[in-house]
C-alpha cells in the first residue's frame, strides 16, 4: 500500500476525534525530510512539539507540514537555524511590518555573495593549477609545486 499521502484519524488524549493527522514517517515522505531531522527540529524548538496518539506516536497537522516545508526550503537557501527561528517568529505575527524579515534576507544575501566571490577566486586558482601540469614525473609535478608554493 502506498502511504505517501496516507493520513491518520487518531484519537487525541482526552478521547475526542482529531482532524486528519500525519504520522512522522508520512510527514517525512511528504516533505522529503528525514525522521531524525524532524525530531531534531522539535528538540531545538524550530518545530512545535508534536501531538501524540494515546500510544505515544507523533502526529502532525497541515500547518506543521507547511512549517516543515518552510524550514526545509530555508535550509536549502542556506539560512541558519537562528535566522529561520527569527523568520518563523516574525511570520507568527501577521500584522507586523516585514522590514525585519527583509533585513534578515538581505544580510543572508550579502553572505552568499561574499561566499560566491571567495569560491570564484578559488575556482580561478584551481583552474590555473590544474592546467599547468603536462604530465611526467611526480618530482616535476606543477600541481604539487603550485600547492606547496601557495602554502609557504
Tab-separated table of N, CA and C in Angstrom:
chain	number	residue	atom	x	y	z
A	1	UNK	N	0.852	-1.175	0.000
A	1	UNK	CA	0.000	0.000	0.000
A	1	UNK	C	0.894	1.233	0.000
A	2	UNK	N	0.591	2.230	-0.822
A	2	UNK	CA	1.344	3.478	-0.879
A	2	UNK	C	0.876	4.397	0.234
A	3	UNK	N	1.777	4.700	1.181
A	3	UNK	CA	1.420	5.505	2.347
A	3	UNK	C	1.862	6.941	2.203
A	4	UNK	N	2.322	7.369	1.024
A	4	UNK	CA	2.867	8.710	0.864
A	4	UNK	C	1.898	9.783	1.316
A	5	UNK	N	0.644	9.659	0.976
A	5	UNK	CA	-0.326	10.686	1.342
A	5	UNK	C	-1.347	10.183	2.355
A	6	UNK	N	-1.043	9.057	2.966
A	6	UNK	CA	-1.972	8.481	3.936
A	6	UNK	C	-2.000	9.345	5.194
A	7	UNK	N	-3.160	9.614	5.677
A	7	UNK	CA	-3.304	10.366	6.920
A	7	UNK	C	-3.980	9.495	7.950
A	8	UNK	N	-3.812	9.868	9.184
A	8	UNK	CA	-4.351	9.071	10.276
A	8	UNK	C	-5.388	9.872	11.027
A	9	UNK	N	-6.556	9.307	11.211
A	9	UNK	CA	-7.557	9.895	12.098
A	9	UNK	C	-7.382	9.210	13.440
A	10	UNK	N	-6.552	9.805	14.277
A	10	UNK	CA	-6.250	9.177	15.567
A	10	UNK	C	-6.893	9.957	16.684
A	11	UNK	N	-7.381	9.257	17.669
A	11	UNK	CA	-7.901	9.978	18.823
A	11	UNK	C	-6.757	10.672	19.545
A	12	UNK	N	-7.032	11.862	20.013
A	12	UNK	CA	-6.065	12.609	20.810
A	12	UNK	C	-6.379	12.299	22.257
A	13	UNK	N	-5.378	12.393	23.117
A	13	UNK	CA	-5.652	12.115	24.522
A	13	UNK	C	-6.840	12.948	24.962
A	14	UNK	N	-7.724	12.391	25.657
A	14	UNK	CA	-8.969	13.040	26.034
A	14	UNK	C	-10.143	12.395	25.332
A	15	UNK	N	-9.873	11.518	24.364
A	15	UNK	CA	-10.920	10.734	23.743
A	15	UNK	C	-11.606	11.364	22.548
A	16	UNK	N	-11.414	12.654	22.270
A	16	UNK	CA	-12.075	13.278	21.124
A	16	UNK	C	-11.376	12.876	19.837
A	17	UNK	N	-12.115	12.852	18.748
A	17	UNK	CA	-11.519	12.550	17.445
A	17	UNK	C	-10.796	13.785	16.944
A	18	UNK	N	-9.628	13.595	16.393
A	18	UNK	CA	-8.828	14.699	15.871
A	18	UNK	C	-9.085	14.858	14.382
A	19	UNK	N	-8.633	15.996	13.859
A	19	UNK	CA	-8.652	16.183	12.412
A	19	UNK	C	-7.697	15.160	11.815
A	20	UNK	N	-7.711	15.003	10.506
A	20	UNK	CA	-6.774	14.094	9.866
A	20	UNK	C	-5.356	14.510	10.218
A	21	UNK	N	-4.565	13.559	10.619
A	21	UNK	CA	-3.206	13.846	11.059
A	21	UNK	C	-2.242	12.901	10.358
A	22	UNK	N	-1.029	13.372	10.180
A	22	UNK	CA	0.027	12.576	9.574
A	22	UNK	C	0.905	11.981	10.664
A	23	UNK	N	1.346	10.772	10.440
A	23	UNK	CA	2.356	10.176	11.312
A	23	UNK	C	3.700	10.747	10.873
A	24	UNK	N	4.727	10.623	11.713
A	24	UNK	CA	6.016	11.229	11.427
A	24	UNK	C	6.634	10.697	10.121
A	25	UNK	N	6.478	9.416	9.835
A	25	UNK	CA	7.000	8.858	8.581
A	25	UNK	C	6.318	9.454	7.364
A	26	UNK	N	5.008	9.679	7.482
A	26	UNK	CA	4.264	10.300	6.383
A	26	UNK	C	4.709	11.742	6.179
A	27	UNK	N	4.915	12.461	7.285
A	27	UNK	CA	5.409	13.836	7.201
A	27	UNK	C	6.782	13.856	6.556
A	28	UNK	N	7.633	12.928	6.935
A	28	UNK	CA	8.979	12.848	6.375
A	28	UNK	C	8.923	12.632	4.865
A	29	UNK	N	8.109	11.679	4.419
A	29	UNK	CA	7.992	11.415	2.980
A	29	UNK	C	7.392	12.604	2.240
A	30	UNK	N	6.389	13.210	2.828
A	30	UNK	CA	5.696	14.314	2.156
A	30	UNK	C	6.593	15.539	1.982
A	31	UNK	N	7.509	15.752	2.919
A	31	UNK	CA	8.367	16.934	2.852
A	31	UNK	C	9.790	16.621	2.412
A	32	UNK	N	10.123	15.350	2.251
A	32	UNK	CA	11.484	14.981	1.878
A	32	UNK	C	12.479	15.228	2.998
A	33	UNK	N	12.020	15.114	4.239
A	33	UNK	CA	12.852	15.362	5.415
A	33	UNK	C	13.013	14.064	6.191
A	34	UNK	N	14.211	13.807	6.677
A	34	UNK	CA	14.431	12.587	7.463
A	34	UNK	C	13.726	12.686	8.812
A	35	UNK	N	13.266	11.544	9.299
A	35	UNK	CA	12.570	11.478	10.583
A	35	UNK	C	13.449	12.053	11.697
A	36	UNK	N	14.731	11.705	11.702
A	36	UNK	CA	15.626	12.218	12.747
A	36	UNK	C	15.748	13.741	12.681
A	37	UNK	N	15.695	14.288	11.485
A	37	UNK	CA	15.766	15.743	11.328
A	37	UNK	C	14.512	16.395	11.892
A	38	UNK	N	13.359	15.794	11.666
A	38	UNK	CA	12.104	16.313	12.225
A	38	UNK	C	12.191	16.305	13.746
A	39	UNK	N	12.658	15.215	14.313
A	39	UNK	CA	12.807	15.145	15.774
A	39	UNK	C	13.785	16.200	16.276
A	40	UNK	N	14.886	16.410	15.553
A	40	UNK	CA	15.871	17.429	15.919
A	40	UNK	C	15.233	18.810	15.908
A	41	UNK	N	14.474	19.123	14.854
A	41	UNK	CA	13.819	20.435	14.777
A	41	UNK	C	12.846	20.625	15.940
A	42	UNK	N	12.197	19.552	16.368
A	42	UNK	CA	11.329	19.638	17.550
A	42	UNK	C	12.165	19.887	18.803
A	43	UNK	N	13.269	19.169	18.933
A	43	UNK	CA	14.123	19.295	20.124
A	43	UNK	C	14.672	20.710	20.292
A	44	UNK	N	14.989	21.386	19.172
A	44	UNK	CA	15.568	22.731	19.268
A	44	UNK	C	14.505	23.823	19.175
A	45	UNK	N	13.236	23.424	19.074
A	45	UNK	CA	12.149	24.392	19.085
A	45	UNK	C	11.829	25.035	17.755
A	46	UNK	N	12.409	24.550	16.666
A	46	UNK	CA	12.087	25.096	15.349
A	46	UNK	C	10.717	24.603	14.898
A	47	UNK	N	10.404	23.372	15.258
A	47	UNK	CA	9.067	22.801	15.051
A	47	UNK	C	8.422	22.681	16.426
A	48	UNK	N	7.112	22.892	16.492
A	48	UNK	CA	6.451	22.691	17.791
A	48	UNK	C	6.472	21.206	18.163
A	49	UNK	N	6.361	20.933	19.434
A	49	UNK	CA	6.272	19.544	19.878
A	49	UNK	C	5.045	18.907	19.237
A	50	UNK	N	5.234	17.722	18.725
A	50	UNK	CA	4.144	17.029	18.046
A	50	UNK	C	3.094	16.566	19.047
A	51	UNK	N	1.845	16.580	18.586
A	51	UNK	CA	0.780	15.953	19.362
A	51	UNK	C	1.053	14.449	19.345
A	52	UNK	N	0.556	13.762	20.326
A	52	UNK	CA	0.805	12.321	20.428
A	52	UNK	C	-0.509	11.563	20.449
A	53	UNK	N	-0.471	10.382	19.875
A	53	UNK	CA	-1.621	9.487	19.977
A	53	UNK	C	-1.599	8.888	21.377
A	54	UNK	N	-2.620	8.151	21.721
A	54	UNK	CA	-2.660	7.503	23.032
A	54	UNK	C	-1.502	6.526	23.197
A	55	UNK	N	-1.015	5.999	22.086
A	55	UNK	CA	0.125	5.067	22.156
A	55	UNK	C	1.463	5.809	22.113
A	56	UNK	N	1.440	7.142	22.040
A	56	UNK	CA	2.672	7.922	22.105
A	56	UNK	C	3.300	8.261	20.765
A	57	UNK	N	2.646	7.914	19.672
A	57	UNK	CA	3.215	8.211	18.349
A	57	UNK	C	2.964	9.669	17.987
A	58	UNK	N	3.981	10.297	17.391
A	58	UNK	CA	3.859	11.692	16.967
A	58	UNK	C	2.883	11.808	15.802
A	59	UNK	N	2.068	12.873	15.832
A	59	UNK	CA	1.165	13.160	14.720
A	59	UNK	C	1.242	14.640	14.393
A	60	UNK	N	0.939	14.971	13.141
A	60	UNK	CA	1.110	16.336	12.637
A	60	UNK	C	-0.085	16.758	11.807
A	61	UNK	N	-0.381	18.048	11.862
A	61	UNK	CA	-1.448	18.634	11.060
A	61	UNK	C	-0.849	19.374	9.866
A	62	UNK	N	-1.722	19.885	9.020
A	62	UNK	CA	-1.296	20.558	7.794
A	62	UNK	C	-0.409	21.776	8.072
A	63	UNK	N	-0.701	22.519	9.122
A	63	UNK	CA	0.125	23.683	9.449
A	63	UNK	C	1.566	23.295	9.755
A	64	UNK	N	1.736	22.145	10.373
A	64	UNK	CA	3.077	21.668	10.673
A	64	UNK	C	3.787	21.178	9.415
A	65	UNK	N	3.020	20.670	8.456
A	65	UNK	CA	3.589	20.298	7.155
A	65	UNK	C	4.133	21.551	6.478
A	66	UNK	N	3.341	22.625	6.505
A	66	UNK	CA	3.782	23.894	5.886
A	66	UNK	C	5.008	24.451	6.597
A	67	UNK	N	5.012	24.387	7.925
A	67	UNK	CA	6.164	24.906	8.668
A	67	UNK	C	7.420	24.105	8.327
A	68	UNK	N	7.311	22.786	8.281
A	68	UNK	CA	8.477	21.977	7.964
A	68	UNK	C	8.952	22.239	6.535
A	69	UNK	N	8.018	22.423	5.607
A	69	UNK	CA	8.404	22.753	4.231
A	69	UNK	C	9.129	24.103	4.194
A	70	UNK	N	8.659	25.058	4.991
A	70	UNK	CA	9.311	26.368	5.100
A	70	UNK	C	10.740	26.200	5.625
A	71	UNK	N	10.895	25.429	6.687
A	71	UNK	CA	12.210	25.201	7.283
A	71	UNK	C	13.132	24.527	6.268
A	72	UNK	N	12.630	23.503	5.621
A	72	UNK	CA	13.443	22.769	4.640
A	72	UNK	C	13.886	23.684	3.510
A	73	UNK	N	12.971	24.472	2.965
A	73	UNK	CA	13.337	25.370	1.870
A	73	UNK	C	14.312	26.437	2.363
A	74	UNK	N	14.082	26.945	3.568
A	74	UNK	CA	15.002	27.919	4.144
A	74	UNK	C	16.403	27.356	4.294
A	75	UNK	N	16.508	26.104	4.746
A	75	UNK	CA	17.824	25.461	4.870
A	75	UNK	C	18.466	25.279	3.503
A	76	UNK	N	17.650	24.924	2.493
A	76	UNK	CA	18.182	24.791	1.134
A	76	UNK	C	18.727	26.125	0.630
A	77	UNK	N	18.126	27.228	1.060
A	77	UNK	CA	18.602	28.560	0.688
A	77	UNK	C	19.806	28.978	1.527
A	78	UNK	N	20.151	28.172	2.512
A	78	UNK	CA	21.334	28.437	3.316
A	78	UNK	C	21.089	29.243	4.575
A	79	UNK	N	19.830	29.498	4.925
A	79	UNK	CA	19.544	30.220	6.160
A	79	UNK	C	19.972	29.370	7.351
A	80	UNK	N	20.531	30.014	8.363
A	80	UNK	CA	20.935	29.313	9.580
A	80	UNK	C	19.700	28.969	10.417
A	81	UNK	N	19.903	28.114	11.391
A	81	UNK	CA	18.827	27.764	12.320
A	81	UNK	C	18.325	29.031	13.013
A	82	UNK	N	19.249	29.884	13.476
A	82	UNK	CA	18.842	31.115	14.164
A	82	UNK	C	18.074	32.059	13.245
A	83	UNK	N	18.506	32.164	11.985
A	83	UNK	CA	17.778	33.007	11.036
A	83	UNK	C	16.373	32.462	10.814
A	84	UNK	N	16.263	31.152	10.664
A	84	UNK	CA	14.941	30.550	10.473
A	84	UNK	C	14.072	30.730	11.709
A	85	UNK	N	14.674	30.609	12.870
A	85	UNK	CA	13.917	30.824	14.117
A	85	UNK	C	13.340	32.241	14.132
A	86	UNK	N	14.161	33.217	13.737
A	86	UNK	CA	13.694	34.606	13.684
A	86	UNK	C	12.595	34.785	12.643
A	87	UNK	N	12.772	34.198	11.472
A	87	UNK	CA	11.758	34.329	10.414
A	87	UNK	C	10.444	33.668	10.817
A	88	UNK	N	10.518	32.527	11.481
A	88	UNK	CA	9.296	31.852	11.953
A	88	UNK	C	8.607	32.712	12.995
A	89	UNK	N	9.382	33.270	13.913
A	89	UNK	CA	8.813	34.141	14.943
A	89	UNK	C	8.112	35.336	14.304
A	90	UNK	N	8.754	35.913	13.287
A	90	UNK	CA	8.145	37.052	12.596
A	90	UNK	C	6.872	36.628	11.855
A	91	UNK	N	6.904	35.459	11.228
A	91	UNK	CA	5.732	35.009	10.468
A	91	UNK	C	4.551	34.694	11.368
A	92	UNK	N	4.826	34.443	12.649
A	92	UNK	CA	3.753	34.191	13.611
A	92	UNK	C	3.056	35.479	14.049
A	93	UNK	N	3.521	36.618	13.529
A	93	UNK	CA	2.941	37.924	13.847
A	93	UNK	C	2.489	38.586	12.537
A	94	UNK	N	1.379	38.147	11.960
A	94	UNK	CA	0.983	38.552	10.613
A	94	UNK	C	0.761	40.056	10.422
A	95	UNK	N	0.482	40.803	11.472
A	95	UNK	CA	0.240	42.241	11.324
A	95	UNK	C	1.512	43.061	11.464
A	96	UNK	N	2.600	42.424	11.748
A	96	UNK	CA	3.866	43.116	11.951
A	96	UNK	C	4.479	43.525	10.606
A	97	UNK	N	5.206	44.625	10.597
A	97	UNK	CA	5.926	45.092	9.407
A	97	UNK	C	6.978	44.047	9.034
A	98	UNK	N	7.178	43.821	7.748
A	98	UNK	CA	8.107	42.762	7.323
A	98	UNK	C	9.535	43.281	7.109
A	99	UNK	N	9.848	44.487	7.553
A	99	UNK	CA	11.188	45.048	7.363
A	99	UNK	C	12.270	44.180	8.000
A	100	UNK	N	11.974	43.600	9.153
A	100	UNK	CA	12.977	42.773	9.822
A	100	UNK	C	13.258	41.497	9.026
A	101	UNK	N	12.219	40.905	8.447
A	101	UNK	CA	12.411	39.719	7.607
A	101	UNK	C	13.227	40.084	6.373
A	102	UNK	N	12.933	41.239	5.804
A	102	UNK	CA	13.687	41.703	4.636
A	102	UNK	C	15.160	41.898	5.002
A	103	UNK	N	15.429	42.456	6.175
A	103	UNK	CA	16.808	42.678	6.622
A	103	UNK	C	17.538	41.345	6.800
A	104	UNK	N	16.873	40.351	7.349
A	104	UNK	CA	17.478	39.026	7.504
A	104	UNK	C	17.833	38.466	6.125
A	105	UNK	N	16.924	38.595	5.172
A	105	UNK	CA	17.167	38.089	3.817
A	105	UNK	C	18.305	38.863	3.144
A	106	UNK	N	18.339	40.178	3.303
A	106	UNK	CA	19.420	40.992	2.699
A	106	UNK	C	20.779	40.643	3.302
A	107	UNK	N	20.828	40.467	4.604
A	107	UNK	CA	22.074	40.108	5.275
A	107	UNK	C	22.552	38.732	4.788
A	108	UNK	N	21.613	37.808	4.647
A	108	UNK	CA	21.961	36.465	4.160
A	108	UNK	C	22.442	36.536	2.709
A	109	UNK	N	21.785	37.336	1.896
A	109	UNK	CA	22.197	37.507	0.503
A	109	UNK	C	23.626	38.044	0.429
A	110	UNK	N	23.966	39.009	1.271
A	110	UNK	CA	25.327	39.562	1.285
A	110	UNK	C	26.338	38.464	1.637
A	111	UNK	N	25.995	37.601	2.591
A	111	UNK	CA	26.880	36.486	2.957
A	111	UNK	C	27.045	35.515	1.792
A	112	UNK	N	25.955	35.235	1.076
A	112	UNK	CA	26.010	34.329	-0.077
A	112	UNK	C	26.880	34.941	-1.174
A	113	UNK	N	26.710	36.226	-1.423
A	113	UNK	CA	27.520	36.885	-2.452
A	113	UNK	C	29.003	36.879	-2.093
A	114	UNK	N	29.332	37.082	-0.819
A	114	UNK	CA	30.729	37.026	-0.380
A	114	UNK	C	31.289	35.613	-0.567
A	115	UNK	N	30.486	34.615	-0.243
A	115	UNK	CA	30.911	33.225	-0.425
A	115	UNK	C	31.132	32.911	-1.909
A	116	UNK	N	30.248	33.392	-2.760
A	116	UNK	CA	30.403	33.181	-4.206
A	116	UNK	C	31.700	33.820	-4.685
A	117	UNK	N	32.011	35.008	-4.197
A	117	UNK	CA	33.249	35.684	-4.577
A	117	UNK	C	34.472	34.863	-4.170
A	118	UNK	N	34.459	34.350	-2.933
A	118	UNK	CA	35.580	33.511	-2.478
A	118	UNK	C	35.686	32.242	-3.311
A	119	UNK	N	34.550	31.619	-3.632
A	119	UNK	CA	34.561	30.396	-4.434
A	119	UNK	C	35.032	30.662	-5.857
A	120	UNK	N	34.680	31.802	-6.405
A	120	UNK	CA	35.135	32.166	-7.747
A	120	UNK	C	36.657	32.309	-7.764
A	121	UNK	N	37.204	32.967	-6.747
A	121	UNK	CA	38.665	33.096	-6.645
A	121	UNK	C	39.315	31.722	-6.503
A	122	UNK	N	38.724	30.874	-5.688
A	122	UNK	CA	39.240	29.527	-5.505
A	122	UNK	C	39.216	28.759	-6.820
A	123	UNK	N	38.116	28.852	-7.541
A	123	UNK	CA	37.996	28.158	-8.830
A	123	UNK	C	39.074	28.639	-9.789
A	124	UNK	N	39.276	29.955	-9.863
A	124	UNK	CA	40.275	30.507	-10.781
A	124	UNK	C	41.674	29.994	-10.445
A	125	UNK	N	41.979	29.958	-9.142
A	125	UNK	CA	43.297	29.470	-8.726
A	125	UNK	C	43.452	27.985	-9.042
A	126	UNK	N	42.427	27.197	-8.752
A	126	UNK	CA	42.486	25.762	-9.058
A	126	UNK	C	42.569	25.506	-10.561
A	127	UNK	N	41.873	26.305	-11.326
A	127	UNK	CA	41.915	26.157	-12.779
A	127	UNK	C	43.332	26.404	-13.292
A	128	UNK	N	43.967	27.416	-12.742
A	128	UNK	CA	45.341	27.731	-13.142
A	128	UNK	C	46.283	26.586	-12.745
A	129	UNK	N	46.118	26.079	-11.531
A	129	UNK	CA	46.969	24.981	-11.059
A	129	UNK	C	46.745	23.728	-11.904
A	130	UNK	N	45.498	23.385	-12.168
A	130	UNK	CA	45.169	22.149	-12.876
A	130	UNK	C	45.648	22.167	-14.321
A	131	UNK	N	45.736	23.323	-14.925
A	131	UNK	CA	46.138	23.392	-16.338
A	131	UNK	C	47.647	23.527	-16.516
A	132	UNK	N	48.405	23.645	-15.411
A	132	UNK	CA	49.857	23.783	-15.544
A	132	UNK	C	50.548	22.441	-15.673
A	133	UNK	N	49.882	21.368	-15.330
A	133	UNK	CA	50.501	20.053	-15.365
A	133	UNK	C	50.440	19.480	-16.786
A	134	UNK	N	51.600	19.050	-17.250
A	134	UNK	CA	51.631	18.453	-18.589
A	134	UNK	C	52.052	16.993	-18.528
A	135	UNK	N	51.923	16.417	-17.360
A	135	UNK	CA	52.300	15.017	-17.197
A	135	UNK	C	53.762	14.898	-16.841
A	136	UNK	N	54.205	13.706	-16.693
A	136	UNK	CA	55.609	13.477	-16.361
A	136	UNK	C	55.754	12.897	-14.971
A	137	UNK	N	56.921	13.137	-14.395
A	137	UNK	CA	57.258	12.572	-13.089
A	137	UNK	C	56.675	13.409	-11.958
A	138	UNK	N	56.352	12.765	-10.845
A	138	UNK	CA	55.837	13.487	-9.670
A	138	UNK	C	56.851	14.498	-9.162
A	139	UNK	N	58.120	14.194	-9.293
A	139	UNK	CA	59.155	15.120	-8.825
A	139	UNK	C	59.086	16.459	-9.559
A	140	UNK	N	58.519	16.456	-10.753
A	140	UNK	CA	58.417	17.672	-11.562
A	140	UNK	C	56.976	18.177	-11.674
A	141	UNK	N	56.084	17.677	-10.862
A	141	UNK	CA	54.646	17.978	-10.986
A	141	UNK	C	54.350	19.429	-10.627
A	142	UNK	N	53.785	20.162	-11.558
A	142	UNK	CA	53.445	21.574	-11.349
A	142	UNK	C	52.275	21.734	-10.361
A	143	UNK	N	51.377	20.767	-10.304
A	143	UNK	CA	50.244	20.848	-9.371
A	143	UNK	C	50.767	20.822	-7.941
A	144	UNK	N	51.624	19.840	-7.635
A	144	UNK	CA	52.189	19.724	-6.296
A	144	UNK	C	53.014	20.964	-5.973
A	145	UNK	N	53.795	21.433	-6.935
A	145	UNK	CA	54.624	22.622	-6.737
A	145	UNK	C	53.782	23.854	-6.455
A	146	UNK	N	52.710	24.054	-7.198
A	146	UNK	CA	51.858	25.232	-7.009
A	146	UNK	C	51.176	25.216	-5.654
A	147	UNK	N	50.701	24.054	-5.221
A	147	UNK	CA	50.050	23.960	-3.909
A	147	UNK	C	51.077	24.180	-2.804
A	148	UNK	N	52.262	23.620	-2.962
A	148	UNK	CA	53.322	23.795	-1.972
A	148	UNK	C	53.738	25.258	-1.879
A	149	UNK	N	53.926	25.918	-3.004
A	149	UNK	CA	54.355	27.321	-3.019
A	149	UNK	C	53.291	28.238	-2.419
A	150	UNK	N	52.030	27.946	-2.679
A	150	UNK	CA	50.951	28.788	-2.167
A	150	UNK	C	50.814	28.657	-0.654
A	151	UNK	N	51.182	27.494	-0.108
A	151	UNK	CA	51.062	27.268	1.325
A	151	UNK	C	52.233	27.796	2.119
A	152	UNK	N	53.302	28.189	1.451
A	152	UNK	CA	54.515	28.645	2.158
A	152	UNK	C	54.466	30.131	2.481
